[in-house]
Amino acid sequence: MLKRQNPSTPERSRDLAADGGALSMSHNDSRSFFNLSQLVLSAGQIKPSPALKHSKITYFEVEIVDVQSKKQICIVDKVPPASTILDVKHKFHKACPQWYPSRVGLQLERNGPFLKDSISIQSLAVSSIITLYFTDLGQQVGWTTFFLTEYTGPLLIYLLFYIRLSTIYDQVESRKNFRHPVVHLACFCHCLHYIRHLLETLFVHKFSEGHTPLKNMIKGCAFYWGFTSWIAYYINHPRYTPPSFGHKQVSYAALAFLMCEAGNHFINVALAHQTNSGNRTCFPSPTYNPFTWLFLLVSCPNYTYEAGSWISFTVMTQTLPVGIFAFLMVIQMSLWAQKKHKLYLKRFYPEVRRKAAMIPIIF
């Protein structure tokens, strides 16, 4: 019979050692995994360490130099690239409190134009140091204050002459002479004109945050207030003579005046609506309102209606001061219209190339 052979002792001990080692290794692995799991559960959610962001911001130094003496006034340092000219003016005001931002005019070149407040510093930079030339623009006033002051004066001045103050006219002569109806109508139309201007300044026109020199307001007030005094003195004088053609002349001229006033208002509303909506890609087009149809012929119909108002007022009152004032206003508004027309040609050439600036007949 064949006997079953048992493995030798060394081989058996080697197998047992191998089996025991495997068991011990698997036991140690399970214990390590268990300990790691307990550690993760006790520590909570593992959060990755935030990555460090290394970002460099380049700052500019703005050197402010006096345009006349070429001497350095100050250096505005640590100006971020996204800053604007207005931001530089505010920092310049902190360094030099006597120069508030609206009074500061900055130029890139000595004989160059003044930089707008919205221009970014980065667009001007050639290097990290930017040199700007400073000009004192003088005492400034806001545009709303400018127009309110300019239009309030004529309204009040005319009413002072209309009530015939004793310091202006002889009271005996004033009581003796009868007032023609056109005097009352002229007062109504004159007040209506400037009340419309005041209301549009407050509620229709949207002025920029810019300013204008105080001397400009003084010149404007001197022009409007002075002519109003001259006009009101003659129309409200006790010896004033009515128009030559009587009631028909007054009626037709007053009707034309009211139509021009209405047209001027609706044109200003249309222009303000275009500005508020932000649609400046096309020229203002006429609407269902007949007063806006003048856009088909001229690029500045508000000046056309304004000139028509003063011409109608001249015909209605038939006085020399009103005629001279209307003549000067037509010249001034035609210059403004030509300037605007050139800007419109650059921006809206196809729409305005066949239009006149202010007078429909002249192309």
PDB file of N, CA, C and O in Angstrom, residues 59-90:
ATOM      1  N   TYR A  59      -0.486 101.133 -11.120  1.00  0.00           N
ATOM      2  CA  TYR A  59      -0.995 102.456 -10.797  1.00  0.00           C
ATOM      3  C   TYR A  59      -0.241 103.501 -11.619  1.00  0.00           C
ATOM      4  O   TYR A  59       0.904 103.292 -12.012  1.00  0.00           O
ATOM      5  N   PHE A  60      -0.909 104.609 -11.851  1.00  0.00           N
ATOM      6  CA  PHE A  60      -0.314 105.708 -12.594  1.00  0.00           C
ATOM      7  C   PHE A  60      -0.062 106.883 -11.667  1.00  0.00           C
ATOM      8  O   PHE A  60      -0.727 107.044 -10.646  1.00  0.00           O
ATOM      9  N   GLU A  61       0.897 107.677 -12.059  1.00  0.00           N
ATOM     10  CA  GLU A  61       1.158 108.945 -11.392  1.00  0.00           C
ATOM     11  C   GLU A  61       0.812 110.074 -12.355  1.00  0.00           C
ATOM     12  O   GLU A  61       1.288 110.082 -13.493  1.00  0.00           O
ATOM     13  N   VAL A  62      -0.039 110.981 -11.906  1.00  0.00           N
ATOM     14  CA  VAL A  62      -0.482 112.092 -12.749  1.00  0.00           C
ATOM     15  C   VAL A  62       0.174 113.368 -12.236  1.00  0.00           C
ATOM     16  O   VAL A  62      -0.039 113.782 -11.094  1.00  0.00           O
ATOM     17  N   GLU A  63       0.970 113.957 -13.078  1.00  0.00           N
ATOM     18  CA  GLU A  63       1.648 115.205 -12.745  1.00  0.00           C
ATOM     19  C   GLU A  63       0.800 116.368 -13.243  1.00  0.00           C
ATOM     20  O   GLU A  63       0.497 116.459 -14.435  1.00  0.00           O
ATOM     21  N   ILE A  64       0.421 117.258 -12.347  1.00  0.00           N
ATOM     22  CA  ILE A  64      -0.377 118.430 -12.694  1.00  0.00           C
ATOM     23  C   ILE A  64       0.563 119.619 -12.827  1.00  0.00           C
ATOM     24  O   ILE A  64       1.252 119.989 -11.866  1.00  0.00           O
ATOM     25  N   VAL A  65       0.582 120.212 -14.026  1.00  0.00           N
ATOM     26  CA  VAL A  65       1.491 121.318 -14.327  1.00  0.00           C
ATOM     27  C   VAL A  65       0.669 122.539 -14.703  1.00  0.00           C
ATOM     28  O   VAL A  65      -0.331 122.422 -15.443  1.00  0.00           O
ATOM     29  N   ASP A  66       1.061 123.700 -14.213  1.00  0.00           N
ATOM     30  CA  ASP A  66       0.372 124.940 -14.581  1.00  0.00           C
ATOM     31  C   ASP A  66       0.633 125.260 -16.052  1.00  0.00           C
ATOM     32  O   ASP A  66       1.768 125.219 -16.513  1.00  0.00           O
ATOM     33  N   VAL A  67      -0.439 125.566 -16.792  1.00  0.00           N
ATOM     34  CA  VAL A  67      -0.312 125.764 -18.236  1.00  0.00           C
ATOM     35  C   VAL A  67       0.439 127.048 -18.566  1.00  0.00           C
ATOM     36  O   VAL A  67       1.065 127.140 -19.635  1.00  0.00           O
ATOM     37  N   GLN A  68       0.443 128.040 -17.678  1.00  0.00           N
ATOM     38  CA  GLN A  68       1.112 129.302 -17.959  1.00  0.00           C
ATOM     39  C   GLN A  68       2.590 129.260 -17.541  1.00  0.00           C
ATOM     40  O   GLN A  68       3.478 129.509 -18.359  1.00  0.00           O
ATOM     41  N   SER A  69       2.837 128.941 -16.296  1.00  0.00           N
ATOM     42  CA  SER A  69       4.208 128.976 -15.782  1.00  0.00           C
ATOM     43  C   SER A  69       4.981 127.678 -16.019  1.00  0.00           C
ATOM     44  O   SER A  69       6.194 127.648 -15.810  1.00  0.00           O
ATOM     45  N   LYS A  70       4.279 126.612 -16.416  1.00  0.00           N
ATOM     46  CA  LYS A  70       4.885 125.291 -16.629  1.00  0.00           C
ATOM     47  C   LYS A  70       5.500 124.727 -15.343  1.00  0.00           C
ATOM     48  O   LYS A  70       6.352 123.842 -15.396  1.00  0.00           O
ATOM     49  N   LYS A  71       5.088 125.232 -14.198  1.00  0.00           N
ATOM     50  CA  LYS A  71       5.581 124.721 -12.925  1.00  0.00           C
ATOM     51  C   LYS A  71       4.673 123.617 -12.411  1.00  0.00           C
ATOM     52  O   LYS A  71       3.455 123.664 -12.603  1.00  0.00           O
ATOM     53  N   GLN A  72       5.281 122.658 -11.759  1.00  0.00           N
ATOM     54  CA  GLN A  72       4.514 121.546 -11.216  1.00  0.00           C
ATOM     55  C   GLN A  72       3.706 122.012 -10.001  1.00  0.00           C
ATOM     56  O   GLN A  72       4.241 122.635  -9.093  1.00  0.00           O
ATOM     57  N   ILE A  73       2.418 121.692 -10.017  1.00  0.00           N
ATOM     58  CA  ILE A  73       1.551 122.048  -8.900  1.00  0.00           C
ATOM     59  C   ILE A  73       1.528 120.929  -7.870  1.00  0.00           C
ATOM     60  O   ILE A  73       1.716 121.150  -6.689  1.00  0.00           O
ATOM     61  N   CYS A  74       1.277 119.710  -8.338  1.00  0.00           N
ATOM     62  CA  CYS A  74       1.279 118.548  -7.435  1.00  0.00           C
ATOM     63  C   CYS A  74       1.347 117.290  -8.282  1.00  0.00           C
ATOM     64  O   CYS A  74       1.251 117.334  -9.515  1.00  0.00           O
ATOM     65  N   ILE A  75       1.526 116.170  -7.599  1.00  0.00           N
ATOM     66  CA  ILE A  75       1.522 114.854  -8.237  1.00  0.00           C
ATOM     67  C   ILE A  75       0.440 114.016  -7.583  1.00  0.00           C
ATOM     68  O   ILE A  75       0.439 113.831  -6.361  1.00  0.00           O
ATOM     69  N   VAL A  76      -0.471 113.532  -8.366  1.00  0.00           N
ATOM     70  CA  VAL A  76      -1.523 112.643  -7.883  1.00  0.00           C
ATOM     71  C   VAL A  76      -1.040 111.217  -8.108  1.00  0.00           C
ATOM     72  O   VAL A  76      -0.921 110.766  -9.248  1.00  0.00           O
ATOM     73  N   ASP A  77      -0.721 110.512  -7.017  1.00  0.00           N
ATOM     74  CA  ASP A  77      -0.158 109.174  -7.146  1.00  0.00           C
ATOM     75  C   ASP A  77      -1.224 108.110  -6.891  1.00  0.00           C
ATOM     76  O   ASP A  77      -2.324 108.387  -6.436  1.00  0.00           O
ATOM     77  N   LYS A  78      -0.855 106.885  -7.232  1.00  0.00           N
ATOM     78  CA  LYS A  78      -1.688 105.701  -7.054  1.00  0.00           C
ATOM     79  C   LYS A  78      -3.070 105.887  -7.689  1.00  0.00           C
ATOM     80  O   LYS A  78      -4.120 105.717  -7.067  1.00  0.00           O
ATOM     81  N   VAL A  79      -3.039 106.221  -8.971  1.00  0.00           N
ATOM     82  CA  VAL A  79      -4.281 106.372  -9.735  1.00  0.00           C
ATOM     83  C   VAL A  79      -4.555 105.059 -10.464  1.00  0.00           C
ATOM     84  O   VAL A  79      -3.764 104.655 -11.311  1.00  0.00           O
ATOM     85  N   PRO A  80      -5.651 104.363 -10.162  1.00  0.00           N
ATOM     86  CA  PRO A  80      -5.944 103.096 -10.834  1.00  0.00           C
ATOM     87  C   PRO A  80      -6.206 103.307 -12.321  1.00  0.00           C
ATOM     88  O   PRO A  80      -6.623 104.392 -12.750  1.00  0.00           O
ATOM     89  N   PRO A  81      -5.982 102.269 -13.129  1.00  0.00           N
ATOM     90  CA  PRO A  81      -6.203 102.413 -14.579  1.00  0.00           C
ATOM     91  C   PRO A  81      -7.647 102.737 -14.935  1.00  0.00           C
ATOM     92  O   PRO A  81      -7.896 103.383 -15.953  1.00  0.00           O
ATOM     93  N   ALA A  82      -8.605 102.286 -14.139  1.00  0.00           N
ATOM     94  CA  ALA A  82     -10.013 102.521 -14.457  1.00  0.00           C
ATOM     95  C   ALA A  82     -10.493 103.914 -14.071  1.00  0.00           C
ATOM     96  O   ALA A  82     -11.647 104.254 -14.325  1.00  0.00           O
ATOM     97  N   SER A  83      -9.630 104.710 -13.480  1.00  0.00           N
ATOM     98  CA  SER A  83     -10.032 106.054 -13.062  1.00  0.00           C
ATOM     99  C   SER A  83     -10.262 106.950 -14.268  1.00  0.00           C
ATOM    100  O   SER A  83      -9.719 106.736 -15.351  1.00  0.00           O
ATOM    101  N   THR A  84     -11.077 107.982 -14.067  1.00  0.00           N
ATOM    102  CA  THR A  84     -11.382 108.940 -15.112  1.00  0.00           C
ATOM    103  C   THR A  84     -10.764 110.297 -14.770  1.00  0.00           C
ATOM    104  O   THR A  84     -10.200 110.478 -13.688  1.00  0.00           O
ATOM    105  N   ILE A  85     -10.920 111.225 -15.692  1.00  0.00           N
ATOM    106  CA  ILE A  85     -10.425 112.578 -15.454  1.00  0.00           C
ATOM    107  C   ILE A  85     -11.137 113.203 -14.261  1.00  0.00           C
ATOM    108  O   ILE A  85     -10.533 113.943 -13.470  1.00  0.00           O
ATOM    109  N   LEU A  86     -12.423 112.882 -14.105  1.00  0.00           N
ATOM    110  CA  LEU A  86     -13.163 113.419 -12.962  1.00  0.00           C
ATOM    111  C   LEU A  86     -12.588 112.905 -11.648  1.00  0.00           C
ATOM    112  O   LEU A  86     -12.501 113.653 -10.660  1.00  0.00           O
ATOM    113  N   ASP A  87     -12.177 111.632 -11.609  1.00  0.00           N
ATOM    114  CA  ASP A  87     -11.546 111.098 -10.398  1.00  0.00           C
ATOM    115  C   ASP A  87     -10.231 111.824 -10.091  1.00  0.00           C
ATOM    116  O   ASP A  87      -9.924 112.102  -8.923  1.00  0.00           O
ATOM    117  N   VAL A  88      -9.478 112.117 -11.143  1.00  0.00           N
ATOM    118  CA  VAL A  88      -8.227 112.857 -10.939  1.00  0.00           C
ATOM    119  C   VAL A  88      -8.516 114.253 -10.412  1.00  0.00           C
ATOM    120  O   VAL A  88      -7.808 114.765  -9.529  1.00  0.00           O
ATOM    121  N   LYS A  89      -9.588 114.882 -10.894  1.00  0.00           N
ATOM    122  CA  LYS A  89      -9.948 116.219 -10.406  1.00  0.00           C
ATOM    123  C   LYS A  89     -10.311 116.182  -8.931  1.00  0.00           C
ATOM    124  O   LYS A  89      -9.958 117.105  -8.177  1.00  0.00           O
ATOM    125  N   HIS A  90     -11.019 115.142  -8.514  1.00  0.00           N
ATOM    126  CA  HIS A  90     -11.372 115.028  -7.096  1.00  0.00           C
ATOM    127  C   HIS A  90     -10.117 114.841  -6.231  1.00  0.00           C
ATOM    128  O   HIS A  90     -10.006 115.438  -5.145  1.00  0.00           O
TER     129      HIS A  90
END
